[in-house]
Coordinates of C-alpha atoms in Angstrom, one line a residue:
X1 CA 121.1 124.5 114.4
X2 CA 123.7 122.3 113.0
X3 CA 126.7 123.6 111.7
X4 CA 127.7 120.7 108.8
X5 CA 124.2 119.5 106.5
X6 CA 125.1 117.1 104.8
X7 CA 122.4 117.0 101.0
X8 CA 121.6 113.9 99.3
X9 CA 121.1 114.7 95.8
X10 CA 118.7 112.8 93.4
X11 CA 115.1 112.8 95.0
X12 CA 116.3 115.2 97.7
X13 CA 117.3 118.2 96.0
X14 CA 116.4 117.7 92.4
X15 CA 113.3 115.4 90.6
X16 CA 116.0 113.7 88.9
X17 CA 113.4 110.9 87.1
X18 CA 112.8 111.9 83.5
X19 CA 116.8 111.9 83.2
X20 CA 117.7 108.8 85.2
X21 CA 115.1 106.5 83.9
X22 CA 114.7 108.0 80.5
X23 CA 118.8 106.5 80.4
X24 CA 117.8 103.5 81.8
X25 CA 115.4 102.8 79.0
X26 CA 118.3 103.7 76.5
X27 CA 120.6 101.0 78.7
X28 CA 118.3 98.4 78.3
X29 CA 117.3 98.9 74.6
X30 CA 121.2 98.3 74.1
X31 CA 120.4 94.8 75.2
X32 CA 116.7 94.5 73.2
X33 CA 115.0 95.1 76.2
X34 CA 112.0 97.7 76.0
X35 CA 110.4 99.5 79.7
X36 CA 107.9 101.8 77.6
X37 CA 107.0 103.0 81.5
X38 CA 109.5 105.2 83.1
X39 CA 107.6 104.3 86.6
X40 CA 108.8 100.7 86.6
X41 CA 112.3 102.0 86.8
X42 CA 111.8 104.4 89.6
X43 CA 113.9 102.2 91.8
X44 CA 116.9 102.7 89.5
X45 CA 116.7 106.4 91.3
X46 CA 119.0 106.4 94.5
X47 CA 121.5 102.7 94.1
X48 CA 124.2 102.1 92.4
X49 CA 123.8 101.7 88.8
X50 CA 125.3 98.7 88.3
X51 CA 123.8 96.7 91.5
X52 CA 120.6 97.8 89.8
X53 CA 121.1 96.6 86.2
X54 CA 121.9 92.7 88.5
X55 CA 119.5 93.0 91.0
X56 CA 116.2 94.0 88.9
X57 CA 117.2 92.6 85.3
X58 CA 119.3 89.8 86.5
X59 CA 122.5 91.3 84.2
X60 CA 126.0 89.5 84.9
X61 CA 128.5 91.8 86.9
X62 CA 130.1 92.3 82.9
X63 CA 126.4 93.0 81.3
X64 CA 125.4 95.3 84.4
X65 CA 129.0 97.3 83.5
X66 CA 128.2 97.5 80.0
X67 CA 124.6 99.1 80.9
X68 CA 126.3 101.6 82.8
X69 CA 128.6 102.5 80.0
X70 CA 125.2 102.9 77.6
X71 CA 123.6 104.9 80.1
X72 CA 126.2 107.0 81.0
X73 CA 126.5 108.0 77.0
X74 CA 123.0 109.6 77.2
X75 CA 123.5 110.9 80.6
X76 CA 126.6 112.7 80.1
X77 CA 124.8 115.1 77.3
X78 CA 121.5 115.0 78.0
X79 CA 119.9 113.0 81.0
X80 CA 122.0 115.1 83.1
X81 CA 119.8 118.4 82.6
X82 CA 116.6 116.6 82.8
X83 CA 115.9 117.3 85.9
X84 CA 114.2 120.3 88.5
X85 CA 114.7 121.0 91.6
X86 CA 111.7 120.5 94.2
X87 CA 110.1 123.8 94.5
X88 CA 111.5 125.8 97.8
X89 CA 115.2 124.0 97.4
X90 CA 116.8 126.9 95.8
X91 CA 115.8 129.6 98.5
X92 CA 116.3 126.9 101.7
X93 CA 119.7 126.3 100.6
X94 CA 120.3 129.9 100.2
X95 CA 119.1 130.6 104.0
X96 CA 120.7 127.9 105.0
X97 CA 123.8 129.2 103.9
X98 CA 123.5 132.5 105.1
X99 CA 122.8 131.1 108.8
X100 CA 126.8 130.0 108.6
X101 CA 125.8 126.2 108.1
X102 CA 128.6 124.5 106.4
X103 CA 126.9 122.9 103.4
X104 CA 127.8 119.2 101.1
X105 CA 126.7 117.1 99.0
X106 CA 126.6 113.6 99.7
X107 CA 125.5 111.9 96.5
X108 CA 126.3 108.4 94.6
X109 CA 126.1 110.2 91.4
X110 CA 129.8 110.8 90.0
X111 CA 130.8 113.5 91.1
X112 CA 131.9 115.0 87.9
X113 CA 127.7 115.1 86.5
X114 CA 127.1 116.0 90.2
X115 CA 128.9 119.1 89.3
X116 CA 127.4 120.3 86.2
X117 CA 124.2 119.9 88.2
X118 CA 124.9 122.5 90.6
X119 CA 126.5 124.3 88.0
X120 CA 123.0 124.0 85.8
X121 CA 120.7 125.0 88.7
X122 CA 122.8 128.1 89.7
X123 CA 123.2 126.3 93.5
X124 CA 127.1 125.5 93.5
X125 CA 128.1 128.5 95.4
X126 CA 126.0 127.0 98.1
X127 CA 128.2 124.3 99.0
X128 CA 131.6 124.0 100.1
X129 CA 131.9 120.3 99.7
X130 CA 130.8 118.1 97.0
X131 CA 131.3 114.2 96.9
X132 CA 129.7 111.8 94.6
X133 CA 131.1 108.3 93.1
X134 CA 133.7 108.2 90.9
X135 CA 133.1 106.7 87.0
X136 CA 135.7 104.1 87.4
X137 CA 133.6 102.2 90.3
X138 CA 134.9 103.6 92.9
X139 CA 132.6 105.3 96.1
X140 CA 130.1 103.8 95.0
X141 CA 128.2 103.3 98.3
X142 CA 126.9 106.2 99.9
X143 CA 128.8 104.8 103.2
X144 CA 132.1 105.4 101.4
X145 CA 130.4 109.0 99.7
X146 CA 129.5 109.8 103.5
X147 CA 132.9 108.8 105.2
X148 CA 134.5 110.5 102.3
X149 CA 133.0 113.8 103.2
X150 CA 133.8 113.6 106.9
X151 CA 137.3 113.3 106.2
X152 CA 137.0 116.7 104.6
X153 CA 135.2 118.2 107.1
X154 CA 137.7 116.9 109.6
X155 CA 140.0 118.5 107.4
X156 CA 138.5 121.7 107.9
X157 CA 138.1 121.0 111.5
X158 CA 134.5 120.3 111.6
X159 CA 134.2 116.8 112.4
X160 CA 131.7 116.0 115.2
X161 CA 129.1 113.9 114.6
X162 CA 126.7 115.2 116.3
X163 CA 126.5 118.7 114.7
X164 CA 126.0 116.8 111.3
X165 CA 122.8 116.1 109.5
X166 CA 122.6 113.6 106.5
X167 CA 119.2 114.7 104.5
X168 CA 118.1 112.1 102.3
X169 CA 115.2 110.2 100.4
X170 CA 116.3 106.7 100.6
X171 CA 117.5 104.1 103.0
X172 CA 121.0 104.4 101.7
X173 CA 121.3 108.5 103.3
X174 CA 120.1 106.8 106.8
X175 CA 122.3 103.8 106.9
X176 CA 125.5 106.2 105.3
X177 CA 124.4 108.8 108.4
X178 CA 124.4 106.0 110.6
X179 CA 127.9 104.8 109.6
X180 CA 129.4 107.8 110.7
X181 CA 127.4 108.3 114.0
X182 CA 125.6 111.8 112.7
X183 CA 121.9 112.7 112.5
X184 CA 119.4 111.8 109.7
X185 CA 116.3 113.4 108.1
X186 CA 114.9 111.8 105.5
X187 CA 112.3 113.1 103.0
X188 CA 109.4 111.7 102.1
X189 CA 108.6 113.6 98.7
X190 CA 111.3 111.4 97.0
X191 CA 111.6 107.8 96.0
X192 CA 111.8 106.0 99.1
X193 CA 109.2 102.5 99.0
X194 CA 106.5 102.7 101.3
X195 CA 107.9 101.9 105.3
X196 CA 110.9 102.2 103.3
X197 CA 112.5 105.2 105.9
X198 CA 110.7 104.1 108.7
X199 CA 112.3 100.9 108.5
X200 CA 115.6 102.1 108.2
X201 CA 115.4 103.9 111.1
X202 CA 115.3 108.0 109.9
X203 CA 114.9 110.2 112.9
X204 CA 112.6 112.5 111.4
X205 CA 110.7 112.1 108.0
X206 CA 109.5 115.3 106.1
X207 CA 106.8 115.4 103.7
X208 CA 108.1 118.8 101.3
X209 CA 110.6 121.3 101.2
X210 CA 108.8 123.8 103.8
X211 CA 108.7 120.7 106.6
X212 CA 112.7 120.7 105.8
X213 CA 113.1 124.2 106.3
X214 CA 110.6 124.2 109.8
X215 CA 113.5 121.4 110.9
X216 CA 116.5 123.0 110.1
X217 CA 115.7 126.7 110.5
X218 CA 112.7 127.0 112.9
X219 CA 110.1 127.9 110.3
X220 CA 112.4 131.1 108.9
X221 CA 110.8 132.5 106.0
X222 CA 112.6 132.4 103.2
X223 CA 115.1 134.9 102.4
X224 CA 115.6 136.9 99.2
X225 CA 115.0 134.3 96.7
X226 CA 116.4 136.2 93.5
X227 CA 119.7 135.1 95.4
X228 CA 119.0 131.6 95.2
X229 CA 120.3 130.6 91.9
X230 CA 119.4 131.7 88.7
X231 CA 119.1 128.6 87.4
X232 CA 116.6 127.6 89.6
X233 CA 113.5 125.3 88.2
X234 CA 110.4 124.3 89.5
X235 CA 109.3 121.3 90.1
X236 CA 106.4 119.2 91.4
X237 CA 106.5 118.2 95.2
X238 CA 105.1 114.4 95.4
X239 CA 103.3 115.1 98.7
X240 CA 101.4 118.2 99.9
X241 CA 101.9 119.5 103.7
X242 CA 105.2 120.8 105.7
X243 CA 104.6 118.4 108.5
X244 CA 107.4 116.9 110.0
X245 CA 107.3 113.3 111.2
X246 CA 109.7 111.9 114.4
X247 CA 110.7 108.4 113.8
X248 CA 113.3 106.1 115.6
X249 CA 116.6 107.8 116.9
X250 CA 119.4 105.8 115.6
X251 CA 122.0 108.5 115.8
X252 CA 124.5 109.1 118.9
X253 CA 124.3 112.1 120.7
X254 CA 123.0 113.3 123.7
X255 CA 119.9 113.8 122.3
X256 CA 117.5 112.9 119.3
X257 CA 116.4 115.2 116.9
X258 CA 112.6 114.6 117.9
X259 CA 113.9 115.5 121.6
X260 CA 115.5 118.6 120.0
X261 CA 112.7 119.6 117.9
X262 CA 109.8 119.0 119.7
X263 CA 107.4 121.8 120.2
X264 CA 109.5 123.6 117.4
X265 CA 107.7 125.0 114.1
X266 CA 108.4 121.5 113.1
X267 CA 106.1 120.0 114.7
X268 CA 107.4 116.6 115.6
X269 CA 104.7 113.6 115.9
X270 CA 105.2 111.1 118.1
X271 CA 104.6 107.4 116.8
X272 CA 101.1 108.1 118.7
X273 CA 100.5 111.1 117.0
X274 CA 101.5 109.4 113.7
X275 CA 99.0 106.5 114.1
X276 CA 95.9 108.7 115.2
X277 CA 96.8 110.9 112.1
X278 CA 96.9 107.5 110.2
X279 CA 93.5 106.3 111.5
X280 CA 91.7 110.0 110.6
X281 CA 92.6 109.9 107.2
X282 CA 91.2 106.5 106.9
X283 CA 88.0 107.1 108.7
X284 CA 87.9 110.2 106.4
X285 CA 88.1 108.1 103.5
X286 CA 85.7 105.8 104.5
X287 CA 83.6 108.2 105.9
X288 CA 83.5 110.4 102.0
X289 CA 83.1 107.3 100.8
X290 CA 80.0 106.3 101.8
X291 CA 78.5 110.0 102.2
X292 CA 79.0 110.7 98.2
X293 CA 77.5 107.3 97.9
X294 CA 74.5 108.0 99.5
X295 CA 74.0 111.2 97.8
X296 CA 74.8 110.3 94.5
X297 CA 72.4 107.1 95.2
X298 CA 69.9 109.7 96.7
X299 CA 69.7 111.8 93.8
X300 CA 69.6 109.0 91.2
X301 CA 66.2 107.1 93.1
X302 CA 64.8 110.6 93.6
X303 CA 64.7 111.4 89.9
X304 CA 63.5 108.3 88.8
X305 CA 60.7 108.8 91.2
X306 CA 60.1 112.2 89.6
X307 CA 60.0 110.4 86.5
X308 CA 57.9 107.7 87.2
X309 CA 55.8 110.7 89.2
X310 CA 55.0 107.9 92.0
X311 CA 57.2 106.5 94.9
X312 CA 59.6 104.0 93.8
X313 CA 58.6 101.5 95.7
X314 CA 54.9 101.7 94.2
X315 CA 57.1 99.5 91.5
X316 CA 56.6 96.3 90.7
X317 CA 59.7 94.1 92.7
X318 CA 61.7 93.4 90.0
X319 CA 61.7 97.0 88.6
X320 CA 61.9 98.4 91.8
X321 CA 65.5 96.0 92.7
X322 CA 66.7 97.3 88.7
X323 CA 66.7 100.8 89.5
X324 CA 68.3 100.3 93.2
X325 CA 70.7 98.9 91.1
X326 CA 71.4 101.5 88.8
X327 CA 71.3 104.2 91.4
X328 CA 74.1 102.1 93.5
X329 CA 76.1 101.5 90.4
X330 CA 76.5 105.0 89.3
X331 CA 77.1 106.0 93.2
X332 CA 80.0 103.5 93.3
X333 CA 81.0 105.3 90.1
X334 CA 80.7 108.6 91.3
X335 CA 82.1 107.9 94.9
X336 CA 85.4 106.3 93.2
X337 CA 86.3 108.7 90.8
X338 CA 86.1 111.6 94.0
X339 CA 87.8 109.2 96.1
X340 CA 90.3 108.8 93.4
X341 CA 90.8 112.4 92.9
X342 CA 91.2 113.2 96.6
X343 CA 93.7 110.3 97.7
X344 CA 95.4 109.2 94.5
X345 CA 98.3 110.7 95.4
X346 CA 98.6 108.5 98.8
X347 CA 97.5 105.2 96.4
X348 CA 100.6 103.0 94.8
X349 CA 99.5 102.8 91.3
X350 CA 102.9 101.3 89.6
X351 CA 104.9 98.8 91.4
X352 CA 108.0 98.5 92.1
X353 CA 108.4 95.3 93.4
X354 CA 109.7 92.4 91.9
X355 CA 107.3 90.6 90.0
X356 CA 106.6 87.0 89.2
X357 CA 104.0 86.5 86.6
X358 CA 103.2 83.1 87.1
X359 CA 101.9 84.4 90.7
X360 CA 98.6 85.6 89.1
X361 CA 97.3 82.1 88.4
X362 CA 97.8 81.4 92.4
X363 CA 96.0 84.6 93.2
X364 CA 93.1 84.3 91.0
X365 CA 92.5 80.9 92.1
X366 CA 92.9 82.3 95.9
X367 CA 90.4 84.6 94.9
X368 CA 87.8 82.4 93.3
X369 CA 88.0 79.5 95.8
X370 CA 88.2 81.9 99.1
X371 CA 84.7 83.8 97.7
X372 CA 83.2 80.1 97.5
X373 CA 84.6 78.5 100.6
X374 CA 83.5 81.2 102.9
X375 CA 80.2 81.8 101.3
X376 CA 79.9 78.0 101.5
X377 CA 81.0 78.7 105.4
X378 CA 78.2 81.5 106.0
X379 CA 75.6 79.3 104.2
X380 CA 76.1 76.2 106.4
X381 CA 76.5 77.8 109.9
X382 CA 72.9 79.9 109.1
X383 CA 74.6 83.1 110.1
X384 CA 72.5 84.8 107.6
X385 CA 69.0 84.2 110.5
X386 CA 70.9 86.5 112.4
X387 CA 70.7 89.3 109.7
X388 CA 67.8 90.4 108.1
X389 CA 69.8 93.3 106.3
X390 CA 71.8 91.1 104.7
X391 CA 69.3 89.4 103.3
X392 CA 67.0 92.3 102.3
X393 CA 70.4 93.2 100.7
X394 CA 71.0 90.0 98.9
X395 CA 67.9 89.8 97.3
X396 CA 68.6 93.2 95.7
X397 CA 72.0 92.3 94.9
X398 CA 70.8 89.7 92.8
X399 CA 67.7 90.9 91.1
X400 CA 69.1 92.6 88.3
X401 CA 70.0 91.7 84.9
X402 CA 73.3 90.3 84.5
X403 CA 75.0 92.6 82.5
X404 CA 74.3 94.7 85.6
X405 CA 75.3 92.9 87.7
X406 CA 78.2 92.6 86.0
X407 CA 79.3 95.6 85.5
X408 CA 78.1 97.0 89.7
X409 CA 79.7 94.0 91.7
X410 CA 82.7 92.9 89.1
X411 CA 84.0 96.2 87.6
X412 CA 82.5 99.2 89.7
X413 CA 82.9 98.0 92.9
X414 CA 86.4 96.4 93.2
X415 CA 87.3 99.6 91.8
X416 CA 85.5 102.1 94.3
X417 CA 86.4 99.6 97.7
X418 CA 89.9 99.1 96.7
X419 CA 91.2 102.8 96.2
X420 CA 89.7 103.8 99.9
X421 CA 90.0 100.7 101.2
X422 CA 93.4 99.4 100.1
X423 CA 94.6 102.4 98.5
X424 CA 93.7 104.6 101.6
X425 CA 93.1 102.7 104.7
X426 CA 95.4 99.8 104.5
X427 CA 98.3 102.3 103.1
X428 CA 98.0 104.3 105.7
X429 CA 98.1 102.0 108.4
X430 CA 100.9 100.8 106.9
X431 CA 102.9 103.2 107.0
X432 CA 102.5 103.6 111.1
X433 CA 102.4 99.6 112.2
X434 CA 103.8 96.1 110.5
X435 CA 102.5 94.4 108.0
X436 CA 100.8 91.7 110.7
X437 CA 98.3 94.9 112.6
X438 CA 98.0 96.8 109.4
X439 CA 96.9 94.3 107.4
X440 CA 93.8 93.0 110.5
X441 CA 92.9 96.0 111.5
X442 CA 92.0 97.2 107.7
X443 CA 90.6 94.3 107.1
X444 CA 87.8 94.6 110.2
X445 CA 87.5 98.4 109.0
X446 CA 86.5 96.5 105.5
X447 CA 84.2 94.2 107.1
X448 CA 82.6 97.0 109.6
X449 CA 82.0 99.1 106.7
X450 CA 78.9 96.9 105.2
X451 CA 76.8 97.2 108.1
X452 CA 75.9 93.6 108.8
X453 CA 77.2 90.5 110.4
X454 CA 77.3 88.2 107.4
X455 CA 79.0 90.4 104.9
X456 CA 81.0 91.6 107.9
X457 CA 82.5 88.4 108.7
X458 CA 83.0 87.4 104.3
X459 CA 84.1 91.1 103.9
X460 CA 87.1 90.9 107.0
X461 CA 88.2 87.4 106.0
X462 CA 88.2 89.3 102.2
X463 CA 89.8 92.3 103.6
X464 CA 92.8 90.6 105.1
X465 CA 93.5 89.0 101.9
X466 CA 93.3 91.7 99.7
X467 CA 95.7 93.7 102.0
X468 CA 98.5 91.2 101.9
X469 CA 98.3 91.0 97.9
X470 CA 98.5 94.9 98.1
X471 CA 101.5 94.4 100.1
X472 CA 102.9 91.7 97.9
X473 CA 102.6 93.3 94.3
X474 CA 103.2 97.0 95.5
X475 CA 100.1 98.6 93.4
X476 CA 96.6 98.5 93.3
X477 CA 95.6 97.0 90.1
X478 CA 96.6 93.2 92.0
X479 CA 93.8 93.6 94.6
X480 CA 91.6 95.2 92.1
X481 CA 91.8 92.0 90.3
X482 CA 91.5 89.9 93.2
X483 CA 88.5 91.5 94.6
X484 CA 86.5 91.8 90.9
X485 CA 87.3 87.7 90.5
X486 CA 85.8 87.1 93.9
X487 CA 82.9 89.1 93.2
X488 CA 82.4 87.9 89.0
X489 CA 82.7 83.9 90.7
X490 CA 80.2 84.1 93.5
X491 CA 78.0 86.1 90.9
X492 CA 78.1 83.7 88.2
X493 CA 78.7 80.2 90.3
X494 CA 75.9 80.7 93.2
X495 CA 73.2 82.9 91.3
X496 CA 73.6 82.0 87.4
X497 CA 74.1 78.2 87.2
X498 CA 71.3 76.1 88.4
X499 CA 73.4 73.9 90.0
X500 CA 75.2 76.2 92.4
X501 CA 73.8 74.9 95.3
X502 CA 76.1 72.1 95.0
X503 CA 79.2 74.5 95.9
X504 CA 77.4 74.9 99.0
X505 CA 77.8 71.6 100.6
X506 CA 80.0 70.4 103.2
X507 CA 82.4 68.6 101.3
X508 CA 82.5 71.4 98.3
X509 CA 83.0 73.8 101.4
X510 CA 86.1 72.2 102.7
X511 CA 87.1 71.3 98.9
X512 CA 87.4 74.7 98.3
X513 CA 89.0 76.3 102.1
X514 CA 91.8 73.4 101.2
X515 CA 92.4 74.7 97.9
X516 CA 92.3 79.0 99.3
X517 CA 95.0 77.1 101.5
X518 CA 97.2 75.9 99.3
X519 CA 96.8 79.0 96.5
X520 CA 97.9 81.2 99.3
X521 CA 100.7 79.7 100.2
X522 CA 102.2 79.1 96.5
X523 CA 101.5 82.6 96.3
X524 CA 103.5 83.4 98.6
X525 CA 105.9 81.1 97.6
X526 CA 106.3 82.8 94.3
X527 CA 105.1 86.2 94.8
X528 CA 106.5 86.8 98.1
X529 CA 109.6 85.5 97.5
X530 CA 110.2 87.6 94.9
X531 CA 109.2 90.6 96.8
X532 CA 112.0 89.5 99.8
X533 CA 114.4 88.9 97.3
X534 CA 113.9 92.4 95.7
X535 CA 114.6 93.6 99.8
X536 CA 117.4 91.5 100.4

């Protein structure tokens, strides 16, 4: 049990988002700038206002002050109380409290709207210290905040580091734990980016408010929650389960908090544990996937056959391709939107990353020319008379009306493949190795996944692509777009021209590997730039 806990506030307490960014929009409208989507200004939650305004609008150091001023008018009377607290908070700080724990706040929120906060959610009796920044720039940095209330406690004669806990939801609580030498648990459920705590170096990463309490109090049930603040508000926790996860010690002591909860109602994982859980949930995914595909594809073939009232394949060919693809359109269909529904929560929808615009023309020109080079690859080495699925599967694929085809291999399934296989898969991976592993290893899951060596070998080179443009844009909808442009091109260049032999030759082959080349680089240049620059 420690005896100081030291509370971030925004994103570790309290959902502070409708508040924080709803001011953020009223900031920027000041200047004629209009962010109709609060999620694009997530990252505002947790920094310092002002190094925010610079770093993601490019303001001047004079503009950025003059945001703050804007945003603080809408704050100060209203932004301020929108806002809940995650659901458990209340109760947890009230047994924590009880226990004897010495309780602060550690927040880079002024202190003085940090205040009326407690004061709003019935929770200031909880805490016997309470440091934010101040509104004329000062403490701004939650090392400062931190240090700031380790002099107190010092004061108070409770100043080792080591019986200290900084609680947090962003890089900023670990490295402001770090500078004073105490312990750090960060919590996932917040606004952290993902590999964001891991790569700052958080001892132990929760994924709710019941994982907290399993840390800090050994699983206690809660205590008599009518005591926990009147003012108490429920909220929505962004991730289900009260597992906790060990990460990297960074803290001194003689011992880490995965050495000291290990075994406990916590439940510590090891980095082993953490990469096994990582690979189950993307086996599970793929796994679902291609069950509810089957079925759904199953059902659909089985009907028609009742219709028909003879076996499908009594059909003449053509007919008989047409309704296999109808039945694996509306499987794709039916397998994304359960997919969807299961994992969405795990799947980075809205980015927020740095993003340059011009990128896309690199990336859809990646996507175009990769599709053609490697088919043109494939084609010339004859690896196809070493699969005859593939090329049962290829003359199904492309017996079907266009508008079908269309809609199955450039709408249906970029959608379907991406939300298990980048949404899922590749994010969780990610979130257990670098960018490097996590980015191969989904990609041979990718290629694996369709069953035979040519499409295995397109599908991982594919795969690997599509993952890095994930990484680069931070939300779905990039490889989405990627994946339907590399599908809609080999469609429409190789089966609808009559001339699309010609992309097949050696020198079109290498034409178009040269020019995958140089797209992915400028992408990188532009795109990946932009994302470091958003880091750094």
């Amino acid at each position: 049990m420690f005896s100081c806990i030291l509370f971030d506030l925004d994103g570790t307490i309290s959902d502070p988002k409708q508040g924080i960014c709803g001011c953020v929009q009223y900031a920027l409208r000041s200047f004629g700038i209009e962010e109709p989507e609060l999620d694009r200004l997530e990252p505002f939650i947790g920094p310092p206002l002002a190094e925010s305004f610079m770093k993601y609008y490019n303001f001047t150091a004079e503009q950025a002050q003059e945001a703050v001023e804007k945003y603080r008018e809408r704050f100060s009377v209203t932004g301020k109380y929108e806002n809940v607290l995650y659901p458990g908070m209340g109760a947890l700080l009230h047994d924590l409290k009880a226990s004897g724990a010495t309780l602060a706040i550690a927040s880079s929120k002024p202190t003085v709207y940090v205040e009326d906060i407690l004061v709003h959610f019935g929770i200031r009796e909880y805490f016997d210290i309470v440091v934010g920044s101040e509104l004329d720039g000062r403490r701004v940095h939650k090392e400062e905040v931190v240090a700031e209330v380790l002099s107190q406690l010092a004061a108070r004669g409770e100043s080792d580091p080591d019986k200290m806990v900084m609680i947090g939801d962003r890089s900023f609580d670990v490295e402001g734990a770090k500078a004073i030498g105490a312990h750090c648990i960060a919590v996932s459920y917040g606004y952290a980016q993902p590999g964001e705590l891991e790569n700052a170096g958080a001892e132990i990463i929760v994924r709710d408010v019941e994982g907290l309490r399993s840390v800090l109090l050994g699983g206690t049930q809660a205590g008599n929650s009518a005591q926990a603040g009147s003012g108490t508000q429920a909220g929505n926790s962004a991730q289900a389960g009260s597992s906790a996860q060990a990460g990297n010690s960074t803290a001194t002591g003689s011992n880490t908090l995965s050495e000291r909860y290990r075994g406990s109602a916590a439940k510590t994982k090891t980095k082993s544990g953490q990469f096994w859980s990582a690979v189950g949930t993307s086996a599970l995914a793929m796994f679902a996937y291609y069950v509810i595909s089957l079925l759904i594809s199953s059902a659909i073939l089985t009907a028609i056959s009742v219709v028909y009232a003879i076996g499908l394949q009594e059909l003449e060919g053509s007919s008989y391709n047409f309704w296999l693809n109808v039945a694996s359109a509306l499987s794709t269909f039916g397998a994304f939107i359960i997919c969807y529904g299961i994992w969405h929560k795990k799947i980075r929808f809205h980015s927020t990353k740095e993003i340059d615009k011009l990128s896309i023309v690199p990336m859809v020109i990646l996507a175009a020319a990769i599709a053609i080079g490697m088919n043109g690859v494939l084609t010339l080495t004859e690896l196809y008379r070493f699969s005859p699925t593939f090329q049962r599967v290829s003359e199904m694929q492309f017996d079907t009306p266009v508008w079908l085809g269309i809609i199955s291999y450039g709408i249906l399934a970029p959608l379907g493949e991406e939300i298990v296989f980048r949404g899922v898969v590749y994010g969780q991976l990610r979130k257990v190795l670098k960018v490097p592993y996590a980015v191969v290893l989904s990609g041979l899951a990718f290629g694996l996944f369709h069953g035979n060596l040519v499409q295995a070998v397109y599908a991982t080179v594919i795969g690997c692509l599509l993952a890095l443009v994930y990484e680069w844009y931070g939300t779905i909808a990039a490889p989405m777009l990627f994946h339907s442009v590399a599908n809609l091109f080999v469609y429409v260049m190789l089966e609808l021209l009559p001339f699309g032999s010609v992309f097949l030759s050696v020198p079109s082959c290498v034409l178009f590997l040269v020019l995958s080349a140089g797209s992915l680089f400028l992408l990188w240049m532009l795109q990946g730039k932009a994302a470091l620059r958003q880091k750094g």
